[in-house]
XYZ file of C-alpha atoms in Angstrom:
590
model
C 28.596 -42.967 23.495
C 25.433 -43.703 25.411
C 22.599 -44.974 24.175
C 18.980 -43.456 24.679
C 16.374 -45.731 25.532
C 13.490 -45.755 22.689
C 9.870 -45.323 24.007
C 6.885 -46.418 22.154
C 7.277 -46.489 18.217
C 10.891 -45.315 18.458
C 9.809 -42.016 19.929
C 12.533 -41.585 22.817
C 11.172 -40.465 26.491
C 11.002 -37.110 28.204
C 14.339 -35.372 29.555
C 12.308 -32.993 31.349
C 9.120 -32.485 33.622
C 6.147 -30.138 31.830
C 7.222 -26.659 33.086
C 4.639 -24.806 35.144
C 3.281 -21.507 32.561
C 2.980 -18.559 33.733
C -1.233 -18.243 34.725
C -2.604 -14.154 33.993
C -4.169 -12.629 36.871
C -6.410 -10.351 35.439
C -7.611 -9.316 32.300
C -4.544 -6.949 31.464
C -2.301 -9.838 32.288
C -4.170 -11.874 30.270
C -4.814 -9.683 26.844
C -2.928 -6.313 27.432
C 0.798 -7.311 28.872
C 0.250 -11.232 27.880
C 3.133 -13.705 28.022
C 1.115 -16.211 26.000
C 2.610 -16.884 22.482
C -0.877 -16.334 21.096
C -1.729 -13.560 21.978
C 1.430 -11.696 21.204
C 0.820 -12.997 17.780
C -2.146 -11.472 17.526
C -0.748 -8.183 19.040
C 1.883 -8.271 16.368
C -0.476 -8.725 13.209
C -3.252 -6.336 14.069
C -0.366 -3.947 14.727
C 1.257 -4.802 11.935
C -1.847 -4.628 9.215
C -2.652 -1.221 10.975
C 0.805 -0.129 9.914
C 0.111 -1.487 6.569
C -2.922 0.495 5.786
C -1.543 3.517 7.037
C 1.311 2.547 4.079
C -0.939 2.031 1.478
C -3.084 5.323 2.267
C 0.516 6.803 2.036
C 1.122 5.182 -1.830
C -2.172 6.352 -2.785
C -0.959 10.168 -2.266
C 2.095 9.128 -3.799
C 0.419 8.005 -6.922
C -2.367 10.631 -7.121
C 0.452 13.116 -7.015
C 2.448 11.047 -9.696
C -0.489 10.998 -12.191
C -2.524 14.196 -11.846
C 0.782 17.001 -10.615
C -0.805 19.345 -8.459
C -4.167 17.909 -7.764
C -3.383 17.733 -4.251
C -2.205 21.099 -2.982
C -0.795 19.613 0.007
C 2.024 17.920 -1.733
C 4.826 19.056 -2.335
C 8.611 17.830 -3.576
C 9.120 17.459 -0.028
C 6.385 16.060 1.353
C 6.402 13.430 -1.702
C 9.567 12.878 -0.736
C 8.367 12.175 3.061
C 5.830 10.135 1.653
C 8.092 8.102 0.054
C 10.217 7.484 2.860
C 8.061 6.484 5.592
C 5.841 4.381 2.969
C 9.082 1.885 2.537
C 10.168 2.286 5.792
C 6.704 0.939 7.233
C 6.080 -1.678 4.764
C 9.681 -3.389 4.500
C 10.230 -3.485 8.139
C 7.740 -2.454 10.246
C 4.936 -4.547 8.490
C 6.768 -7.182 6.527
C 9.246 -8.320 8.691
C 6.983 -7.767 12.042
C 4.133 -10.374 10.518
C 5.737 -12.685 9.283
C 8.460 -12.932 12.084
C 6.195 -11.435 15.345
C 2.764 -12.822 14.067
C 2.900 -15.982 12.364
C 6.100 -16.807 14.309
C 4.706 -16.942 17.522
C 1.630 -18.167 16.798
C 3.010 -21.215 14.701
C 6.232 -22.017 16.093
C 5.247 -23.282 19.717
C 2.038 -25.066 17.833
C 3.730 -26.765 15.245
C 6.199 -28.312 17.628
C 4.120 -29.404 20.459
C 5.981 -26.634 22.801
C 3.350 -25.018 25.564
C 4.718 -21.365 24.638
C 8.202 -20.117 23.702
C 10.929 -20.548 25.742
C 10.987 -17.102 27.052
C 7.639 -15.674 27.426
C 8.768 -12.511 29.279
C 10.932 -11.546 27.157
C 8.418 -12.460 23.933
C 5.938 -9.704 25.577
C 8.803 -7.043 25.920
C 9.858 -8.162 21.966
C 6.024 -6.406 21.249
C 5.873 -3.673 23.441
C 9.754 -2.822 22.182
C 7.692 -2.986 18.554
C 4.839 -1.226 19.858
C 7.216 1.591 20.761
C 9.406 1.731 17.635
C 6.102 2.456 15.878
C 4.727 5.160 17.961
C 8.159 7.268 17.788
C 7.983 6.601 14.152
C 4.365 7.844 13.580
C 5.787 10.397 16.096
C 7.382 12.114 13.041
C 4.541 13.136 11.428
C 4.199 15.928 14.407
C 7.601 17.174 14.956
C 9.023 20.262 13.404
C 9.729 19.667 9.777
C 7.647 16.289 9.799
C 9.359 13.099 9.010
C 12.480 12.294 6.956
C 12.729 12.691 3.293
C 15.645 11.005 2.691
C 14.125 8.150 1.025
C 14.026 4.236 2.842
C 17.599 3.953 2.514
C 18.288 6.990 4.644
C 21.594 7.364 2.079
C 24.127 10.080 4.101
C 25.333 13.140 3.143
C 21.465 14.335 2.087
C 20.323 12.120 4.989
C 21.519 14.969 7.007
C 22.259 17.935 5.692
C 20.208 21.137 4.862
C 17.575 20.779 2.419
C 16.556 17.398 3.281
C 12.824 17.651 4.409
C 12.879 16.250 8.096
C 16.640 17.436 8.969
C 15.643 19.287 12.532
C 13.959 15.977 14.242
C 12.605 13.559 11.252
C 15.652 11.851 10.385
C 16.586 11.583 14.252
C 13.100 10.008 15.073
C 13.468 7.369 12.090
C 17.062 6.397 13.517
C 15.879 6.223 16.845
C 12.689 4.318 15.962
C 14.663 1.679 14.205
C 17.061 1.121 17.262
C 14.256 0.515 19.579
C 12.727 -1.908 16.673
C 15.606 -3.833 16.203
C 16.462 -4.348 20.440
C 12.986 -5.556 20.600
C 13.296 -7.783 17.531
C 16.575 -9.267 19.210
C 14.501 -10.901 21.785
C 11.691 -12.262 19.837
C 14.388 -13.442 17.404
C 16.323 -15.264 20.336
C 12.964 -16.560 21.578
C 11.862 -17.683 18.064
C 15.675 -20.161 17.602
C 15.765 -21.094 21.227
C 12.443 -22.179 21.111
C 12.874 -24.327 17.797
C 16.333 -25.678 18.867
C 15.298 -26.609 22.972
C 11.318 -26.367 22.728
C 10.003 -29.368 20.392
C 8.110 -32.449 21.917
C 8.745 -35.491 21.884
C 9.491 -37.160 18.754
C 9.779 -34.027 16.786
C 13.076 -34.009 14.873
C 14.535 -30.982 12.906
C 13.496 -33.317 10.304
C 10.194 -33.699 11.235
C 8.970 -29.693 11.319
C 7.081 -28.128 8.997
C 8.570 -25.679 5.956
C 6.819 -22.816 7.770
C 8.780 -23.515 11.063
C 12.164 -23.904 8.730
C 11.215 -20.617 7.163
C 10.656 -18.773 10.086
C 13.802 -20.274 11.874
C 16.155 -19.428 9.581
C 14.793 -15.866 8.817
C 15.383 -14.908 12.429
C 19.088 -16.456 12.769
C 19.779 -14.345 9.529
C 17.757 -11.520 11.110
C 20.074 -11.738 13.965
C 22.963 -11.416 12.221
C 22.181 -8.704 10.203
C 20.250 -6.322 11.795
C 23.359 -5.471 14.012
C 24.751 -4.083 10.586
C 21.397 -2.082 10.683
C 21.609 -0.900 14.190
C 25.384 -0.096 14.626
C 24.699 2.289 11.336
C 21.770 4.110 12.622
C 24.323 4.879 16.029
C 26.993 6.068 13.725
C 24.624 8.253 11.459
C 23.099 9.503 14.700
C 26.582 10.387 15.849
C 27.211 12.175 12.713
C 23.749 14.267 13.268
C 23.697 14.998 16.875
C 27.614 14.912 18.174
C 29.098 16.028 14.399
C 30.992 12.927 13.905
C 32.568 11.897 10.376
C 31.245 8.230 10.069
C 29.335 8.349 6.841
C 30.173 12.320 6.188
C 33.074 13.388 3.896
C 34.153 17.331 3.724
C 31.743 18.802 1.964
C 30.430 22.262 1.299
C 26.818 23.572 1.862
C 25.531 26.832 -0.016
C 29.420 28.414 0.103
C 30.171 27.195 3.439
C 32.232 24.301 4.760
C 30.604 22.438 6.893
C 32.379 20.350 9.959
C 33.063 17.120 8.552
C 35.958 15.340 7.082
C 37.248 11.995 6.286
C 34.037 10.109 6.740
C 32.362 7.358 3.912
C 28.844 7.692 2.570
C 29.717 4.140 0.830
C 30.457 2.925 3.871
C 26.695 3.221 4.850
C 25.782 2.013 1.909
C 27.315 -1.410 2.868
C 26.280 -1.523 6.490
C 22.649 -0.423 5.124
C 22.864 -2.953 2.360
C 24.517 -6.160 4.350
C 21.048 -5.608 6.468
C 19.297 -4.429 3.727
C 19.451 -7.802 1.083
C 19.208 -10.379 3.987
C 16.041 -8.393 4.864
C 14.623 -9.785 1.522
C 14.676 -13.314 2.355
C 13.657 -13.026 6.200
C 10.606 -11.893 4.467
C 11.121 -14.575 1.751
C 12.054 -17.635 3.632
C 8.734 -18.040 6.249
C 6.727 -17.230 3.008
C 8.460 -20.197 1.342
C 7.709 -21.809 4.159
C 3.669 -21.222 4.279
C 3.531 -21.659 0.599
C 5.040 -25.023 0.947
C 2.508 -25.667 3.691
C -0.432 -24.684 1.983
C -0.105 -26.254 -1.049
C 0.534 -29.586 0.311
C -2.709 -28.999 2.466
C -4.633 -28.406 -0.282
C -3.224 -30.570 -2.850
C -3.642 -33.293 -0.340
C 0.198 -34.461 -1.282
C 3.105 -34.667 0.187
C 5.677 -32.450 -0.074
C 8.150 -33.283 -2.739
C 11.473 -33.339 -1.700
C 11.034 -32.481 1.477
C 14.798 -32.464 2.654
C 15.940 -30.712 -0.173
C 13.513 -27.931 0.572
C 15.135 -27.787 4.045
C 18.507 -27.658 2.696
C 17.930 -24.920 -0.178
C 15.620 -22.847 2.591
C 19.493 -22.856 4.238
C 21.307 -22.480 1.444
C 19.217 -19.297 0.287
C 19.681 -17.775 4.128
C 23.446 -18.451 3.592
C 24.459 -16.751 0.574
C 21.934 -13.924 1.107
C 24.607 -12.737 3.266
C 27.559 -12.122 0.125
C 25.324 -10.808 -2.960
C 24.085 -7.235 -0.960
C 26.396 -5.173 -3.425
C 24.697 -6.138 -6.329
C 22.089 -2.923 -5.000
C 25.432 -0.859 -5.250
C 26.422 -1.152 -8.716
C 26.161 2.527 -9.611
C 28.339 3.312 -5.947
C 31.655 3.432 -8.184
C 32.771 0.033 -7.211
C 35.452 -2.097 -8.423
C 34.378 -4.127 -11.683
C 35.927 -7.344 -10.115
C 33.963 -6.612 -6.894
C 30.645 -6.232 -9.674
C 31.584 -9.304 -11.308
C 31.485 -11.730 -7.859
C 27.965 -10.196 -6.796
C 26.792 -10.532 -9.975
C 28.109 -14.096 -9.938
C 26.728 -14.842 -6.328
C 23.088 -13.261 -7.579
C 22.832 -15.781 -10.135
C 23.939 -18.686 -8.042
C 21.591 -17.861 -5.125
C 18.732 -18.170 -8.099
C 19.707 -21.953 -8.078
C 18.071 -23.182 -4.547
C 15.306 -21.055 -5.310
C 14.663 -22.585 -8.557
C 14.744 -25.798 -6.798
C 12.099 -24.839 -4.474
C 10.031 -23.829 -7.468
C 10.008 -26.742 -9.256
C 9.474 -28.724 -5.906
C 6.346 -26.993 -5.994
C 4.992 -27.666 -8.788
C 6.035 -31.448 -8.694
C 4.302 -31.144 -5.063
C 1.179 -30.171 -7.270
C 1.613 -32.597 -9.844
C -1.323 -35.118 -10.063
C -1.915 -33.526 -6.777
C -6.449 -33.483 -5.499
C -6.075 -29.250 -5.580
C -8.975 -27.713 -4.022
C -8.831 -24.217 -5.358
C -9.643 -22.431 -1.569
C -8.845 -19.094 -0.995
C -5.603 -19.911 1.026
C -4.596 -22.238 -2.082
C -5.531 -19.346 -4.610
C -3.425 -16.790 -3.110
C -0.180 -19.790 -2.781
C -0.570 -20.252 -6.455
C -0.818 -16.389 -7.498
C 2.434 -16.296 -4.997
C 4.567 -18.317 -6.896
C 3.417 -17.255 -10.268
C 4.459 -13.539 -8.972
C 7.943 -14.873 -7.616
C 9.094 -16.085 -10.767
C 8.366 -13.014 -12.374
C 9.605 -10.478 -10.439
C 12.252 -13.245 -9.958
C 12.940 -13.197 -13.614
C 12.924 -9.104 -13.668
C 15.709 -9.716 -10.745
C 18.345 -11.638 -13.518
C 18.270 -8.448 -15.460
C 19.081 -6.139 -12.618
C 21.653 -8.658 -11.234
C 23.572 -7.902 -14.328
C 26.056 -5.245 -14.008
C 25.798 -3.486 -17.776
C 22.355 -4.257 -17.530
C 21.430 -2.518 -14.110
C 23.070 0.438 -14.181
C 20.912 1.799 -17.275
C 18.123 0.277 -15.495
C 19.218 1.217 -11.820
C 17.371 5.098 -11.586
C 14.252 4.099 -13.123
C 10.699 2.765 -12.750
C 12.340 -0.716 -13.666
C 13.463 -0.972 -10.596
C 10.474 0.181 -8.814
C 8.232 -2.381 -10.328
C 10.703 -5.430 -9.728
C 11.102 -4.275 -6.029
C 7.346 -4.355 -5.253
C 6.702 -7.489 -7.310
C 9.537 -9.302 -5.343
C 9.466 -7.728 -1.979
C 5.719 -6.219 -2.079
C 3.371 -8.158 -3.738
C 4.803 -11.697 -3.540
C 4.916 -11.466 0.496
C 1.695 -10.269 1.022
C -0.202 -12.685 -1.518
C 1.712 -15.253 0.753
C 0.205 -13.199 3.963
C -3.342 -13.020 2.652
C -2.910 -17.189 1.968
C -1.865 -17.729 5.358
C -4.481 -15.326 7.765
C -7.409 -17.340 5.319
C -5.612 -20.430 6.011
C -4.807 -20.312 9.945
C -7.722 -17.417 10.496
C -9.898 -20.395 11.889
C -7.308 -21.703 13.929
C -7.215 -17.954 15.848
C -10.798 -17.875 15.764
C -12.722 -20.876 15.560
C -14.531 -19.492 12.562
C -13.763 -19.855 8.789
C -13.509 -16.390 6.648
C -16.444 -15.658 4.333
C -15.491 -17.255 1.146
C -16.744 -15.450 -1.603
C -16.051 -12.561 -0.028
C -12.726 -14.164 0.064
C -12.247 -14.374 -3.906
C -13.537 -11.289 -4.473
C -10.342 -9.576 -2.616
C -8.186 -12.695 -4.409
C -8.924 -11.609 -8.113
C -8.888 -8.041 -7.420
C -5.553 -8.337 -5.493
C -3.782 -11.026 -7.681
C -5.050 -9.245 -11.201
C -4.772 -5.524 -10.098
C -1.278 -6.029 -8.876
C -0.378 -6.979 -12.015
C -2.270 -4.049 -13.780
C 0.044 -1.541 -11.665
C 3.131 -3.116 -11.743
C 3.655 -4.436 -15.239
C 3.128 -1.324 -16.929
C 5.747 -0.239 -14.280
C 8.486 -2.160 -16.071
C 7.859 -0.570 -19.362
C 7.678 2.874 -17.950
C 11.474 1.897 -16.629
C 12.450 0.643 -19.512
C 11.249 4.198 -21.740
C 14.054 5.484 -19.051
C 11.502 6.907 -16.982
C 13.340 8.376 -13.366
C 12.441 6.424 -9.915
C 11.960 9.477 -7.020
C 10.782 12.512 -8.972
C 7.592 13.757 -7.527
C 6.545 14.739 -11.312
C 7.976 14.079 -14.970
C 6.948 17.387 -15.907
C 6.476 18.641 -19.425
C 9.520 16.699 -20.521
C 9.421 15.957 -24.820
C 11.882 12.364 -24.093
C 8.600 10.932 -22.604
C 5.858 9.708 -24.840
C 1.867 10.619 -24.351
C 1.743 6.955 -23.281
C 3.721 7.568 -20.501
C 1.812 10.208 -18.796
C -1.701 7.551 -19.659
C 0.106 5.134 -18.439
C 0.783 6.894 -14.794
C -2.905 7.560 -14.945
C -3.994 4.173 -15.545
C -1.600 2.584 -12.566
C -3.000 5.405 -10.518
C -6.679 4.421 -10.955
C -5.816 0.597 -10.679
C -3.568 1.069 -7.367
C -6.823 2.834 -5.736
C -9.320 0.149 -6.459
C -6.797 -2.368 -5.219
C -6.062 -0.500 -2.326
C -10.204 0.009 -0.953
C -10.409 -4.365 -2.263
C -8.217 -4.435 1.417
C -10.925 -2.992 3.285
C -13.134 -5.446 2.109
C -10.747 -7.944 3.442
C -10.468 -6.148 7.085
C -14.183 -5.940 6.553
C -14.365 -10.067 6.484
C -12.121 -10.378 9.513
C -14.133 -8.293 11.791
C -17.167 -9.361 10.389
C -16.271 -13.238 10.592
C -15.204 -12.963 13.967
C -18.677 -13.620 15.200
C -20.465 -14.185 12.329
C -18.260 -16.540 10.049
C -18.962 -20.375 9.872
C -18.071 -22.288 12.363
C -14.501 -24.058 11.539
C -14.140 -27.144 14.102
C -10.987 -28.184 15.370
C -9.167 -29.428 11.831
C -11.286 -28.082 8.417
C -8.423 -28.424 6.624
C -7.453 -31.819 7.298
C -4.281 -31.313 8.072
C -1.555 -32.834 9.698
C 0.379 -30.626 11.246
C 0.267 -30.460 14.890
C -1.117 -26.640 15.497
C -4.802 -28.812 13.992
C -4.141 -31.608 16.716
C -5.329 -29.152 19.409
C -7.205 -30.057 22.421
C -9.681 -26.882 21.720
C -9.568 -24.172 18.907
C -8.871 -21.802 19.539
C -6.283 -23.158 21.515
C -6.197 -22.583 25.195
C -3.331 -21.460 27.258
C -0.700 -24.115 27.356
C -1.365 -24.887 23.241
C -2.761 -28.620 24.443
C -4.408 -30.676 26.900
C -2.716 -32.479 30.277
C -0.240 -34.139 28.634
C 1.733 -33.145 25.310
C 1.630 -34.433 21.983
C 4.263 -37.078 20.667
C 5.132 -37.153 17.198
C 5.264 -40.118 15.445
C 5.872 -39.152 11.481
C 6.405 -35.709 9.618
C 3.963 -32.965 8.375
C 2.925 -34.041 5.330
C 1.497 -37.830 5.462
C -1.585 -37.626 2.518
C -2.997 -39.706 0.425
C -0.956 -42.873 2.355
C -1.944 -46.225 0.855
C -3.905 -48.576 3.356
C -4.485 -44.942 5.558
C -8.149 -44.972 6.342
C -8.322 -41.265 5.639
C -6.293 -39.242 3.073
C -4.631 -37.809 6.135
C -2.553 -39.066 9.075
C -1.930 -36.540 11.725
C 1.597 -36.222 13.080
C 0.869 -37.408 16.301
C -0.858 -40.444 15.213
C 1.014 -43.674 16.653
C 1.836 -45.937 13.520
C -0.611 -47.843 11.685
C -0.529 -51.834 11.550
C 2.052 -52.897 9.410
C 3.597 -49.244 8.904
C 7.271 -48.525 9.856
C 6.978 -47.368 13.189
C 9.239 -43.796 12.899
C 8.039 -42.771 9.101
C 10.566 -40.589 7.609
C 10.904 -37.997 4.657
């Protein structure tokens, strides 16, 4: 074993020279086809929150159509059922998964560890324009014969593809096709985003050193790589079974009297392949939220993190055994009730690390100097929502106690809680938070709270009545409930309310792209670190930062992310690339 020389304050010395970036040589280099980390960021989440409000526009038809039958003349069972579809396609993966992962990802990752760009920053520009082009075939849809699929999210086979599915002729085939692209051009950001954590970090920058954010995002895209091949191989075989008449996912089956040409193939088998992506998908949304949450509230709690390595190692241990409880969202499939007793059993125990980074939370707040800022506002509300939809998820993860539960409303509102609402209070947190990073400029604050209290309380307003709706038995997927005597008045008021409540909610979001554009040039100026943080992506030469992150010569880290409040510190900060202070251990570990 050889030993490595130490440089100053036990930080060792550089293996490599500073690689030469790659300069732009004209404005479309520089902003259109950009290879700076940056920029691609910001490519990805303007993209991305496009998508999004194209989604919720979508939900609002949805719901108009739920609570007044008919109002819109336009909608029918089919195009609800459209709707529906391409609503949960856009926001699961093509907004969720493409922010958090494409836009905070690239922006943070080479930032936080003192890297000049990712590794690969060729490849990190295709990742986009691979995204770019998923979406447009997607939106595509809407003007082919038939319009998009209406197979709902899940794209389930036989209906998936067989007559009197809306979108049969080209929807379904442009929703297949749309995720391929998505998922090749994910595969290189994905590679960029662990290559880059792994081979990237300055000096002095240990795993054990990184932020929660980085850990978050890291893991999310090695379990994104592993199981959106699961993903992509089933869109080829369902594509197979469309275009070439293949028996992948399609069994012999009969269509109005007439057999049709398939045989031998498994619609359950799809379910699994859809389902092995589809629950891992939850936490590479989950895990880089846990990761900004942890960030933020240590930023503005002015404490360190509690239990720092713990969080690391139950960020892990959530990305690991998201990978054996996807069945649990097949209960009603007809499987074996051993096989429903072990996913039930491995949906409990995966609530264990996440418990742990709850109450690591809340110990990281205890006697904690909380400023209530907007970023800090929206962390709270984020946790709050976890546990609850968290605590709706112990029901469903029950097998007698789902499959009652598994058709209805129930299931509706502990989806969006969980995978809707949580993610994007966490999104909200973060563009207030880093916003004045991008821009030099702070977002307008009570502006700012406004869209907080309308968001955090109107979310709950529409999705809590959701759960008793669900619980009356009320069906998920029927574009009306109809005349029906099993369903009380208060169930139709109900609708009505959640209707009303989901549109204000929905314009409080403009407000919010309102304060971006309008603080771009008109917001108050941020300086280089208003939060006082420590983190490195605040230790920048400029902000915004120029190309190449920092100035001649890189940072070197001397501590971890999360040195407040020190005793004898002359500040209730310490940046990480501070050398040690007199009398301090020089390499200051979790």
């Amino acid at each position: 074993m050889v030993d490595v020389p130490l440089g100053v304050g036990g930080v060792p010395p550089a293996e490599v020279e500073d690689v030469e970036l790659y300069h732009p040589k004209s404005w479309v280099t520089h902003y259109v086809f950009s290879q700076d980390a940056k920029i691609i960021a910001v490519q990805y989440s303007v993209t991305a929150l496009s998508i999004g409000l194209v989604a919720l526009m979508l939900s609002w038809l949805m719901r108009v159509q739920l609570a007044f039958p008919g109002a819109l003349s336009f909608i029918d069972a089919d195009a609800y059922y459209q709707l529906i579809t391409m609503h949960g396609m856009m926001m699961v993966v093509y907004v969720l998964t493409a922010l958090f992962l494409g836009g905070f990802g690239n922006y943070l990752i080479p930032l936080m560890l003192g890297a000049r760009d990712m590794v690969f920053p060729y490849a990190n520009m295709l990742s986009f324009w691979f995204y770019l082009l998923a979406v447009v075939v997607l939106f595509a849809s809407f003007a082919v014969p038939g319009g998009p699929t209406g197979a709902g999210w899940t794209l389930y086979p036989p209906q998936s593809i067989t007559a009197g599915t809306p979108g049969l002729a080209w929807g379904i085939i442009m929703m297949l096709v749309s995720l391929m692209i998505f998922i090749i051009g994910f595969t290189m950001g994905g590679l960029n985003y662990v290559v880059t954590v792994l081979q990237g970090r300055t000096r002095g920058m240990t795993l054990m050193r990184m932020p929660l954010t980085v850990w978050g995002i890291f893991t999310a895209s090695v379990m994104a790589l592993l199981a959106f091949p699961a993903l992509f191989v089933g869109a080829v075989m369902m594509l197979f079974d469309r275009l070439l008449g293949t028996s992948f996912f399609m069994p012999e089956i009969i269509e109005q009297g007439a057999r049709l040409p398939y045989g031998g193939g498994s619609p359950i088998l799809f379910q699994h392949l859809f389902w092995f992506f589809g629950h891992p998908e939850v936490y590479i949304v989950a895990l880089p939220a846990f990761g900004i949450v942890s960030d933020l509230i240590s930023v503005h709690a002015r404490r360190n993190i509690f239990g720092y390595r713990m969080m690391v190692w139950a960020i892990v241990a959530i990305g690991a055994l998201s990978f054996v409880v996807w069945a649990h969202h097949m209960y009603v499939s007809g499987m074996n009730p051993y096989f429903g007793f072990f996913f039930a059993t491995t949906t409990l125990i995966i609530a264990i690390p996440t418990a742990i980074k709850v109450y690591n939370w809340v110990l990281t707040l205890w006697r904690g100097d909380i400023h209530l800022t907007v970023p800090m506002l929206f962390a709270l509300a984020f946790i709050v929502t976890f546990v609850n939809g968290g605590l709706t998820g112990l029901f469903l993860g029950n097998v007698v106690v789902d499959v009652p539960l598994s058709d209805t409303m129930f299931v509706v509102a502990h989806f969006h809680m969980v995978m809707g609402v949580a993610p994007i209070l966490v999104i909200f947190g973060a563009l207030y938070h880093w916003y004045p990073k991008v821009t030099g400029r702070l977002l307008n604050v009570p502006l700012g709270q406004l869209h907080f209290w309308v968001t955090f309380l109107g979310a709950y307003l529409i999705f809590f009545p959701m759960h008793y709706l669900g619980l009356m038995g009320v069906p998920r997927r029927y574009y009306e409930m109809g005349e029906t005597a099993i369903y009380p008045q208060s169930a139709h008021d109900l609708n009505i309310f959640i209707t009303v409540t989901a549109l204000l909610v929905g314009a409080a979001q403009f407000a919010f792209v309102f304060n971006l554009i309008w603080s771009l040039r008109h917001g108050r100026e941020a300086g280089g670190n208003p939060w006082r943080a420590c983190s490195l992506e605040w230790q920048t030469s400029a902000t915004p930062p120029p190309h190449g992150n920092f100035g001649k010569e890189l940072p070197i880290v001397y501590r971890w992310a999360y040195d407040y409040n020190v005793p004898g510190a002359p500040e209730d900060f310490i940046p990480q690339n501070q050398p040690p202070l007199a009398g301090e251990i020089a390499s200051r570990a979790p």
